[in-house]
Each structure stands twice: as C-alpha cells, then as structure tokens.
Coordinates of C-alpha atoms in Angstrom, one line a residue:
Chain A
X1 CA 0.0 0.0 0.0
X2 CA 1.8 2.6 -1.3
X3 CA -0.2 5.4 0.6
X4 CA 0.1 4.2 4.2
X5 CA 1.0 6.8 6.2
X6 CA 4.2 6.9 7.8
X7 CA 4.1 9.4 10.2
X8 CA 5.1 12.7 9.0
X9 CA 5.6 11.3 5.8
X10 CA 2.8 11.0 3.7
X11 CA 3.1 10.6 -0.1
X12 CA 3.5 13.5 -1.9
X13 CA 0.1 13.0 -3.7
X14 CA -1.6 12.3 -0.3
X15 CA -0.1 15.1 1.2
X16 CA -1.5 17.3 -2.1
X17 CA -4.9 15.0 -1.8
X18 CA -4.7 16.4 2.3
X19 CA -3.9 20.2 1.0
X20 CA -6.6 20.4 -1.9
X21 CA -9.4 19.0 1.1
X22 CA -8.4 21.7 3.4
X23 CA -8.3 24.3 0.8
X24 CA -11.5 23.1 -0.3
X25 CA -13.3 23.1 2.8
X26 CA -12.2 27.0 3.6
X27 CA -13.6 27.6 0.0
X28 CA -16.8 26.1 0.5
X29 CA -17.2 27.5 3.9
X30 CA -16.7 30.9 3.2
X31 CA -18.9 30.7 -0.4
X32 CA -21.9 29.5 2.1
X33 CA -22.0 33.1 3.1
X34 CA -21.1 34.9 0.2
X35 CA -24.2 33.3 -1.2
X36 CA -26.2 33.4 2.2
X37 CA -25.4 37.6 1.5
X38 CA -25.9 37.5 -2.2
X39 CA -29.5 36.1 -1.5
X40 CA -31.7 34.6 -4.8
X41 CA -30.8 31.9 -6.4
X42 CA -27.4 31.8 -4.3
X43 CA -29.3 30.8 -1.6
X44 CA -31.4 28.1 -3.1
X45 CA -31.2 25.8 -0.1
X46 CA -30.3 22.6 -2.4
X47 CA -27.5 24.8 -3.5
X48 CA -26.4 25.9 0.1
X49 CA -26.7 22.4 1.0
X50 CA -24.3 21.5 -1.4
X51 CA -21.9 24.1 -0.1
X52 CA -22.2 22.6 3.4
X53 CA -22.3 18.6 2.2
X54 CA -18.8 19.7 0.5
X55 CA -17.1 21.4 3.6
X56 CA -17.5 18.7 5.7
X57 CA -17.0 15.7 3.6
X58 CA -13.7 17.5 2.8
X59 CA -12.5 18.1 6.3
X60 CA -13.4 14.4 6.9
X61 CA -11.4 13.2 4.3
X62 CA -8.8 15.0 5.2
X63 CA -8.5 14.0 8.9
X64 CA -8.6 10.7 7.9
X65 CA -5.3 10.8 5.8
X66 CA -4.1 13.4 8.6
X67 CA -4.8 10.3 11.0
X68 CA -3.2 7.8 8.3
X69 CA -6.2 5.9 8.3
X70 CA -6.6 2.7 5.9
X71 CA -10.1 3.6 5.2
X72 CA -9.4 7.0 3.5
X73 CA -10.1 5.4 0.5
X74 CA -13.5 5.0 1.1
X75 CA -13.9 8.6 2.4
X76 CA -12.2 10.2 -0.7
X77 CA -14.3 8.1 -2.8
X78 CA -17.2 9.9 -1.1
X79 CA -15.3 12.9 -1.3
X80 CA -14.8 13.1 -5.2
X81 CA -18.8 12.5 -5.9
X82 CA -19.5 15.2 -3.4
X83 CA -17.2 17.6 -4.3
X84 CA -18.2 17.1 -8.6
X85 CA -21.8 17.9 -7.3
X86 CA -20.8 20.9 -5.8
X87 CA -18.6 22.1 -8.4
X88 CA -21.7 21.8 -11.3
X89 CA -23.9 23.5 -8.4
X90 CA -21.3 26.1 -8.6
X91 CA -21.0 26.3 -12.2
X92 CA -24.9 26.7 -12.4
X93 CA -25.1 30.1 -10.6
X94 CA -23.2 31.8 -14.3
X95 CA -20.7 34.5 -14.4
X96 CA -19.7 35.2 -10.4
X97 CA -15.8 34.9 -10.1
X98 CA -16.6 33.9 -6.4
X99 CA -18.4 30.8 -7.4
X100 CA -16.0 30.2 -10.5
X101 CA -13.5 29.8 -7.9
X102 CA -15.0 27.5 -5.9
X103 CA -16.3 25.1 -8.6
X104 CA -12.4 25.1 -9.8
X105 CA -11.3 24.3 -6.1
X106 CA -14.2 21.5 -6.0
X107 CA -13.0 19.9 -9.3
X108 CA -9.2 19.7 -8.5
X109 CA -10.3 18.3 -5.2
X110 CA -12.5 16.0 -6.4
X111 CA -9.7 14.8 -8.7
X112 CA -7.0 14.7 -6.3
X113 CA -9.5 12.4 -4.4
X114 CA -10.6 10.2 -7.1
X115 CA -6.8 9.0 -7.5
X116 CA -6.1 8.5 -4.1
X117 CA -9.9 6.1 -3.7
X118 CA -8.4 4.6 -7.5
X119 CA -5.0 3.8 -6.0
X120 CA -6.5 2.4 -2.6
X121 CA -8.5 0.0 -4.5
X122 CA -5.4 -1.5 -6.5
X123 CA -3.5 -2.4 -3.2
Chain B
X1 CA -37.4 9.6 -3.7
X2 CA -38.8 8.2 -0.1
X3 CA -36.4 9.2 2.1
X4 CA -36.0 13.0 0.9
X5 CA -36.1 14.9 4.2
X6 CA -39.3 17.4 4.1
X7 CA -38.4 19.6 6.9
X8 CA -39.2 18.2 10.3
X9 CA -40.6 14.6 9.2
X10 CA -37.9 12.8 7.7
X11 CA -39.1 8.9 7.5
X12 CA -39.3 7.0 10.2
X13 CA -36.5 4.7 9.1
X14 CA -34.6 8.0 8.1
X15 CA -34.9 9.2 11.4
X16 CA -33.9 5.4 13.1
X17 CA -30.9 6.2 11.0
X18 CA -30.1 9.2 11.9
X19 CA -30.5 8.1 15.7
X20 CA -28.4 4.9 15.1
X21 CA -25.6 7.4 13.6
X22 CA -25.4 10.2 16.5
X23 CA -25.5 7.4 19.3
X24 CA -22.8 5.6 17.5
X25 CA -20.6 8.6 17.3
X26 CA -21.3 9.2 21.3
X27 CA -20.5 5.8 21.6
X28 CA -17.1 5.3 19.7
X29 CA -16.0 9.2 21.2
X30 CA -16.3 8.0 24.8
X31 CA -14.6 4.1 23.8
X32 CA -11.8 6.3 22.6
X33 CA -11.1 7.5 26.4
X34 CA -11.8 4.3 27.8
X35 CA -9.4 2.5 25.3
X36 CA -6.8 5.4 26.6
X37 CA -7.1 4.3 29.9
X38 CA -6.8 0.7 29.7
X39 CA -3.8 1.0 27.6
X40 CA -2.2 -2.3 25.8
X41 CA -4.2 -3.4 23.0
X42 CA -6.9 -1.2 23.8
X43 CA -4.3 1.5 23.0
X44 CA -3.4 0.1 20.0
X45 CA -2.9 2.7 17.0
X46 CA -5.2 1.0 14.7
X47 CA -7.6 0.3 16.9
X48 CA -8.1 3.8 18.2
X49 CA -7.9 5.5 14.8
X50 CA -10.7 3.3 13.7
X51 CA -12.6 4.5 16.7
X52 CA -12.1 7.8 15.7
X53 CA -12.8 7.3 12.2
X54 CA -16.4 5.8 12.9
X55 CA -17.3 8.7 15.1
X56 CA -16.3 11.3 12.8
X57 CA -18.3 9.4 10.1
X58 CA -21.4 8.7 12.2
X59 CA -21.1 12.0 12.7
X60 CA -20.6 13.4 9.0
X61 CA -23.1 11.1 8.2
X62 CA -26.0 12.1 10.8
X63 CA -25.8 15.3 9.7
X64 CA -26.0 15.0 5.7
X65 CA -29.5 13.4 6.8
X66 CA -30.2 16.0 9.4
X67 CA -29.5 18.8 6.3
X68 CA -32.0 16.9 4.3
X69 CA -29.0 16.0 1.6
X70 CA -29.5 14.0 -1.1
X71 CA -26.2 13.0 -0.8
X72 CA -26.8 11.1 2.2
X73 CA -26.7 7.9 -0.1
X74 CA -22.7 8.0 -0.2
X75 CA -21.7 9.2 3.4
X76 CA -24.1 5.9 4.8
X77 CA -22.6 3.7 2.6
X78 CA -19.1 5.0 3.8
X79 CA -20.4 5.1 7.5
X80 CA -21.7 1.5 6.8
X81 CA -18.3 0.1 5.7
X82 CA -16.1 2.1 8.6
X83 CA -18.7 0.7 11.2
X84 CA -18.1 -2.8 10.3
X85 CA -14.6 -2.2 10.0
X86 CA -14.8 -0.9 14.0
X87 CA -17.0 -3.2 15.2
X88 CA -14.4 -6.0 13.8
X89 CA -12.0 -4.5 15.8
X90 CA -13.9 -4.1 19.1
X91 CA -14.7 -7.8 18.9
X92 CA -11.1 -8.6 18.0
X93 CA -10.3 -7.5 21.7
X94 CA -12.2 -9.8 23.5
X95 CA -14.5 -10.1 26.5
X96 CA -14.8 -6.5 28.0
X97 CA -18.5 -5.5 27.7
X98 CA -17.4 -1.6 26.8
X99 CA -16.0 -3.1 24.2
X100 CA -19.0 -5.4 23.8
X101 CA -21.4 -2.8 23.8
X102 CA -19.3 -0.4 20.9
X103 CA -19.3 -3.4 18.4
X104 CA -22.9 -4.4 18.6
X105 CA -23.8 0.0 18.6
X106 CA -21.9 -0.2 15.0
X107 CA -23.2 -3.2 14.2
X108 CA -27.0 -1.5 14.4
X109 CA -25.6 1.8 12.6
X110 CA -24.3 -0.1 9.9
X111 CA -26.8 -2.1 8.8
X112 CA -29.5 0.9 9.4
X113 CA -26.7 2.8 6.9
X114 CA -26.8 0.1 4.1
X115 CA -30.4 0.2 4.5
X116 CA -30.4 3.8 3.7
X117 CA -27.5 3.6 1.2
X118 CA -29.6 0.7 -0.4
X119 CA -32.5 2.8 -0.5
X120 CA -31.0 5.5 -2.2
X121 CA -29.5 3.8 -4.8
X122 CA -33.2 2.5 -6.3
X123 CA -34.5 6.2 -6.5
Chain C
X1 CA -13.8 17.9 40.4
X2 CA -17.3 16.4 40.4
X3 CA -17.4 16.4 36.7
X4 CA -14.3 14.4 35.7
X5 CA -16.0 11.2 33.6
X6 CA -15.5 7.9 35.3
X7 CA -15.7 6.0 31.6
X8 CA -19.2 5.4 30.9
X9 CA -20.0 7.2 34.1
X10 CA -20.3 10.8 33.4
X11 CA -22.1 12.6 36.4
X12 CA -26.1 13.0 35.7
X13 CA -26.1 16.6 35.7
X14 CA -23.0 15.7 32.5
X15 CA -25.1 13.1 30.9
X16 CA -27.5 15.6 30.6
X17 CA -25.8 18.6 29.3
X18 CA -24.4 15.8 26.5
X19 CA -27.8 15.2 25.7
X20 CA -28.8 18.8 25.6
X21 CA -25.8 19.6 22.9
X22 CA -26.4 16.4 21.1
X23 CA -29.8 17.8 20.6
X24 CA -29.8 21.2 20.3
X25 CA -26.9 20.4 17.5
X26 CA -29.1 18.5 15.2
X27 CA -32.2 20.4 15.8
X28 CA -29.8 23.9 14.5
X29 CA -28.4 21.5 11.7
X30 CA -32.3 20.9 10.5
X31 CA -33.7 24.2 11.1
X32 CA -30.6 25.7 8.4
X33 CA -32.8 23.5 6.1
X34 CA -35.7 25.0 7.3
X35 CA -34.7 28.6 7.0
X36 CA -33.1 28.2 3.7
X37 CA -36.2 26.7 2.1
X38 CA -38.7 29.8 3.7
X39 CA -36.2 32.2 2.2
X40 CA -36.8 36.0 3.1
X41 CA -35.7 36.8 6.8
X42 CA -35.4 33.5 7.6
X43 CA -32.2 32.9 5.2
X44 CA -30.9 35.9 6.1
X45 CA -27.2 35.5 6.4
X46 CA -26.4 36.4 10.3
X47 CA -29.2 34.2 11.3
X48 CA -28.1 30.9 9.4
X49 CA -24.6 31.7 10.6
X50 CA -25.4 31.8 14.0
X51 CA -27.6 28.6 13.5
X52 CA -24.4 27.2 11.7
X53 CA -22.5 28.2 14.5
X54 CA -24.5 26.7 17.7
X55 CA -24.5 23.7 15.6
X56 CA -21.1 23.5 15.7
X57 CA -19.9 24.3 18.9
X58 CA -22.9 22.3 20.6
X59 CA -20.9 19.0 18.9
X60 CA -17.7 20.8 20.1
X61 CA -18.8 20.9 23.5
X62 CA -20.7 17.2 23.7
X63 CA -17.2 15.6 22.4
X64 CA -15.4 17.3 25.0
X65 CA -17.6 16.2 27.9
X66 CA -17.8 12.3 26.1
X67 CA -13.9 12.6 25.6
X68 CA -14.2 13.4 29.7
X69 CA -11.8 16.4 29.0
X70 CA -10.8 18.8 31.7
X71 CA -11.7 21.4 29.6
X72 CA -14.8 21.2 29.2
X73 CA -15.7 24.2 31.3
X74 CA -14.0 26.1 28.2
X75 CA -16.3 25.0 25.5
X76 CA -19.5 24.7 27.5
X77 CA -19.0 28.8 28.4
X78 CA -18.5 29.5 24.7
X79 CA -21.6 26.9 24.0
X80 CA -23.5 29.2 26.5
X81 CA -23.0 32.2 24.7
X82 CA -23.5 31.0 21.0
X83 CA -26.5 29.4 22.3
X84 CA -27.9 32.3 24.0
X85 CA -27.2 34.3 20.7
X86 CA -28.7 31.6 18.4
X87 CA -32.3 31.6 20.6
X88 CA -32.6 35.7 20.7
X89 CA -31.9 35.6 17.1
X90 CA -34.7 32.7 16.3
X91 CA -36.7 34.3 18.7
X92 CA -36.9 37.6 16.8
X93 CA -38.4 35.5 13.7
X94 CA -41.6 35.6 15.4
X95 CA -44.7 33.7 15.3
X96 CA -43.3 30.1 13.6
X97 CA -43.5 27.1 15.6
X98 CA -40.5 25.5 13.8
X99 CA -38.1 28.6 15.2
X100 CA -40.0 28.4 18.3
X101 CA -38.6 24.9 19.0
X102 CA -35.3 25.7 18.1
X103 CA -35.3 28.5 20.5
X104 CA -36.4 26.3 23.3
X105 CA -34.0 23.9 22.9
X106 CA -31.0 26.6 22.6
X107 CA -32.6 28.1 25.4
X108 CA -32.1 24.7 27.8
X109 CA -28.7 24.0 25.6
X110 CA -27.7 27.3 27.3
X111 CA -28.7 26.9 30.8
X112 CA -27.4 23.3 30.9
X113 CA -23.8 24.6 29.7
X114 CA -23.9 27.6 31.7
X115 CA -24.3 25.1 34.9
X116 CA -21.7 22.8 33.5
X117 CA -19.1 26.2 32.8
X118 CA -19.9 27.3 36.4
X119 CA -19.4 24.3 38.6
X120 CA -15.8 23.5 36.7
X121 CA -15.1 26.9 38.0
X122 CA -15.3 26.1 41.2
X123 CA -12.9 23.4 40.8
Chain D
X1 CA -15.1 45.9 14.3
X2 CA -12.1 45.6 12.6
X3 CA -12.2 42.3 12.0
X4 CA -16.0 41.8 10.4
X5 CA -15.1 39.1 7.6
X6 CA -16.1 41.3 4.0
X7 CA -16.9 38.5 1.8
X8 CA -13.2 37.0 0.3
X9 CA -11.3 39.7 2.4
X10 CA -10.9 38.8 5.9
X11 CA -8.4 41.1 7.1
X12 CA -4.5 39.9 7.2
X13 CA -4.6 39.3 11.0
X14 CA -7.5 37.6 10.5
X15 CA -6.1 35.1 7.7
X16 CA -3.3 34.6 9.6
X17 CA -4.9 33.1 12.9
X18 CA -7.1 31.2 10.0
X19 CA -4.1 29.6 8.5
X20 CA -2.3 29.1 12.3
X21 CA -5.7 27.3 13.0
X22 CA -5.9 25.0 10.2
X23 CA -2.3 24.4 10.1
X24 CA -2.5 23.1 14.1
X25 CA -6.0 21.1 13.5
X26 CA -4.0 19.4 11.0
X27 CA -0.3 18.8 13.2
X28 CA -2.8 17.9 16.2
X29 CA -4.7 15.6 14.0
X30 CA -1.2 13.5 12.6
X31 CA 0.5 14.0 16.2
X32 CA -2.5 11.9 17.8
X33 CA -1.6 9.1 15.4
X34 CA 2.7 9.2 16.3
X35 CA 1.7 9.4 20.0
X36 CA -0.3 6.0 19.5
X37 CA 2.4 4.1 17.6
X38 CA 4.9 5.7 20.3
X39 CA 3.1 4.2 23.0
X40 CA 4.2 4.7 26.7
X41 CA 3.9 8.2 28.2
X42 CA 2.6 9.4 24.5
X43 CA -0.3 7.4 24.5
X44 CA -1.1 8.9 28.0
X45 CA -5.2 8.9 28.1
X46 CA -4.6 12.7 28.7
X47 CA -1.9 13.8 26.5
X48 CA -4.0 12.0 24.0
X49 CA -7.3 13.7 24.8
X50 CA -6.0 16.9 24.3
X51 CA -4.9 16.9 21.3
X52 CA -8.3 15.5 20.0
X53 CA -9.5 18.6 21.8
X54 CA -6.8 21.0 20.1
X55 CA -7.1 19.6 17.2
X56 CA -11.3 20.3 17.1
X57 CA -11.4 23.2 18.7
X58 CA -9.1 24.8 16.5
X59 CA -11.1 23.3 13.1
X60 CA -14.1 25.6 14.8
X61 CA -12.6 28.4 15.6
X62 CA -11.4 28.3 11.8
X63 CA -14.8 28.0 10.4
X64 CA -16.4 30.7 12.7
X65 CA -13.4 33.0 10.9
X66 CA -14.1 31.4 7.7
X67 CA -18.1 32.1 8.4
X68 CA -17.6 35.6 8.9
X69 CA -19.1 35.2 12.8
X70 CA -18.9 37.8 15.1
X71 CA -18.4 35.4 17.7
X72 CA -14.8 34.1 16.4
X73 CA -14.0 36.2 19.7
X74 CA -15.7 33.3 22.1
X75 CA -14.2 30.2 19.8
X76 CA -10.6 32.3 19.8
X77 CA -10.3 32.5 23.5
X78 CA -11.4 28.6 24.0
X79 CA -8.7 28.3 21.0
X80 CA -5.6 30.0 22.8
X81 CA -6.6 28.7 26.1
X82 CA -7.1 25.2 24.9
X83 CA -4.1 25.0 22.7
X84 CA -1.5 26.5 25.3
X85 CA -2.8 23.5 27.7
X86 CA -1.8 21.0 24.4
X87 CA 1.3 23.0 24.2
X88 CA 2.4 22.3 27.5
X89 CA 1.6 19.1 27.2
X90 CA 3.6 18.4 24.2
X91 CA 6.4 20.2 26.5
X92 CA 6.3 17.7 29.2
X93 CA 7.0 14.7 26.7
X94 CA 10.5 16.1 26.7
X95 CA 13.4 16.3 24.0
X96 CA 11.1 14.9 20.6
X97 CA 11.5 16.8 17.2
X98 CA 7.7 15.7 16.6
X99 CA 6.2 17.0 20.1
X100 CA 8.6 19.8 19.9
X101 CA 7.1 21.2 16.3
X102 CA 3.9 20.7 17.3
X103 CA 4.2 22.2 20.7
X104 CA 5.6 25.5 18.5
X105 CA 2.5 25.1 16.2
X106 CA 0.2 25.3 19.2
X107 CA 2.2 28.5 20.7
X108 CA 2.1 30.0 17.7
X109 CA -2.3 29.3 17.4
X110 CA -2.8 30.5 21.1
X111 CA -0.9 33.9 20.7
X112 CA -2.9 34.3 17.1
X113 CA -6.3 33.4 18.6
X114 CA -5.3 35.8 21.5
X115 CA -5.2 38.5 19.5
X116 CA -8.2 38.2 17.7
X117 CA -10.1 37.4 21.0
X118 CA -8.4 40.7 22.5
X119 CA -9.1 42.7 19.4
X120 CA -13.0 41.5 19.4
X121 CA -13.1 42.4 23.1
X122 CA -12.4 46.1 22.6
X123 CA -15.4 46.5 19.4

C-alpha cells in the first residue's frame, strides 16, 4: 500500500490530496455566506446544501489521511462524488468569479481524491 | 425519492438512521477514552484511529441526513463500511462489555446505513 | 472535580448537558434547512450563521464532555454564549413554531452549559 | 469591528490566525496518530485527549473566521486557552522533534487566537 501513512511522511500525492481537502473546505465555507449575502438563487437551499455537504466531507477526508487511516479510501471516494456535485452546483449560478473559484477548487479536489480512492483500490 | 427529508418529518427509518448514527458517534468518542485508559491493546494505534474514524463518520453522516441532503446515499454507505470495520476490531479485543457494547452500537448503525445507502441507490 | 467522567460514568447533571448539545446540535443543523427553504428573513445571512454556529460548537462541546476532557468548562461557556445568541436571534423571527422549537432547545442547551461552565469553575 | 469578515477579504490578521488554525488542526490531527504508535507516556489517556480537543477546537474556531461570525471572539479565547494546555503538554514529553514542532504550532495558534479574541473584546 503505497499510501500508508508513515508518520510525518505521507506521499507526496496524499499530502496534495490532504492540501486540496483543506483548501476546499475553507472555500466552500466561506462561499456559504457569500451566497447566504448574495440572497436569490445563491441561496437556493439545495444549493447551500451543497456548499455545506462539501465542507464537511472534505475536512473528513482529510482527517482521515491526517490520521493515516486505511479507510481514507472510502472517504475520498465519497469525497470526489461530493465535491463534482458541488462544483456543477457552482457552475450553475453563471458568471460570479466567487463561485468560478469555488467550482475550480471543487473539481481539483474532487480529482486529487478520485486517485487516491483509484489507487486504494489496486493495493 | 422516499427518504427526501421534508423539513421536520424525515421517515421513520430516516430518522432510526439518523439516531443509530449520533448514538454511534457518542459511543465510539467515549470508547476512545476508555481504550486510553486501559492502555495495551486497547491503546493500540489502529484500533483507536478506527474509533475515531467511525465517530467522525457517524457523525458526518447524521448530519447529511439532518441537512436533508441528497447526498446522504454515499456518506451511509461509507459510515456502513467504517462501522463494520470498527465493530471488527472491538470484537477482536475480546471479552470486556465496553468493548462489547461499541461493536454491537456499530453493528445496528451499519446495517440501518446500508439500509439507507440501499434505498437511495433504487431512487 | 465532580465532573471528571469515570468512563461510561459521566455525572447526571454531565449526561444531561451531552444530551442537551447532542440535541440542540441536530435540531440547528435541520432548522438551516428550514430557513433556507422559507427564504426571506429567515435565510438571512447572520441568522443561518449563528444557526451554523451553535450547531457546531454544541458537537464541540458534547465531544469534549464524552472525551471526559478537563476542559470542558471552556467549551461549555462558549456553547453558552452561542446558544444564548442563536435563541434571541430565532426568537426575533416571530410567530413560527418550527423557530419556536429551536429557540427552546437553545434556550435549555444554554442553561445546561452555563451550569456545566460554572461548577468546573469552582474546581 | 475591525475584523468583520467582507466576503473574500478577511483582514490579514485575520487570515493569519485562520491559517495558524488550520495548520495546528491538521499537526494535532497526525500527532494523535505518532503518539499512538509511540506508545508509553505518549499514548497517555490525557496527552492523548488533548490533542483530539486541540485539534477540534481549533477546526471551529477556523470555520467561525471562515463564516464571517462575530463570535470568532468566544471560539478564539477557547482556541488559545485550549491550545497552550496542548502545548504544554507536548512540552512535558521532553526532548522529541515531533512534540517539539507541534508544541511551537500550538504556541504559535494561542498567541494568534489571543489576539483576535483581545481585538473582538475592545469593538
């Protein structure tokens, strides 16, 4: 298993997998109340929803490669699907460079993720 | 879609879920200090990062179901995998009825998350 | 210190402040729903923040007490406060049973964490 | 209030004791796993349980920043309060690169989240 965690030492994709969560759950966080403010269809509660689902899947994900958990496969899996529904949420609301933003920090994450479930699953 | 929460009255099984998920978390939180305590094998790395990895799930998961998120189809099946994977390891440790008692909590929480994960995946 | 958890033995004045968080936590995580779907004053941004926030530091404050942590007093002050904050603010919705609730259970979330704040102090 | 988030432009003090925050959630987070595998006086039930606590109260004081709440001040005194207790503790495990680092990471949180709890205090 390649991506075991030895302490201190994660790989340097999981360590970019850990980064891109974190970054993606400030992101998210801070969009819930730039669209809370914004109002209309930036507050569309499946939308918000999304915002929130994203923020906390991510910070999951990311404590459990932070705790060098086995099973962080299973939560970056999760983590991917979440995170590309949030991103075409995002990409919905048109031509705000706050939500551009956020959809592009949803997709790498979502990315960064979907290799570290992909590589889980081989070992 | 059965289970989609309508504010205040998601299903009954929804709501069983949900229940299954925040007690589960309790649980597993307060095994972790016990575990602590006891030291040896109890103490064991694995053993408590699993602990903490079905608590943060449970709780993850309780509250994608709480928000009324469709989503909640991926973090139960996730919470239903990391539950079986802790109960495993509370049984592993033998007869000590804390222990006892934290395997058979994620043994309910996972099965009432595969229902729900199951559910999810015919709508 | 009255207060220190014996594992699986908090006091019953502790089990009960737990139970208040737990609660008031997933009834704030609901009611964000709530107040997103109503729209107008009810998804106005300082009000699902502070709904966001007693969420949070309600599960903050449970985990502390189920972790039996000293500090404890610390996060069931701050609890206090958000709390108190959170109940005014659903309060000034007016007439709506749904932010009624929510109030009362802030309300009792509040008192229960003030008592458990106060009688660490004395410690 | 000096410090009221504007959406995308929290002030620089501000996105400092953001970062510090995140940044010791996450050294918290890995150090709970080294302590573990360590074993003896690191897995010490107490050592142990605060750095869970550290490492959660400072992923909520981060998110009440992140939100834009005016009361970051209440979850930024917890913060510095809690996280010089982990620093100390870290301190007591004697001469260790790992609990030395992350004994500076917790300094450096507390006097952050002391500032921004001082700065609330006078608006």
């Amino acid at each position: 298993m390649p991506h075991t965690v030895q302490h201190g030492q994660p790989s340097a994709e999981m360590q970019q997998c850990i980064d891109e969560c974190l970054n993606c759950h400030s992101i998210c966080t801070t969009t819930v109340s730039y669209c809370l403010q914004q109002g209309g269809k930036h507050a569309d509660a499946e939308h918000v929803t999304l915002l929130l689902d994203c923020a906390q899947i991510c910070g999951t994900s990311a404590d459990y490669m932070l705790r060098g958990s086995h099973l962080h496969t299973q939560t970056c899996a999760t983590c991917a699907e979440v995170c590309r529904a949030c991103a075409e949420s995002c990409e919905r609301m048109g031509d705000d460079s706050v939500m551009r933003r956020c959809a592009e920090t949803c997709r790498r994450c979502a990315e960064s993720c979907g290799r570290m479930a992909h590589a889980g699953a081989h070992h």
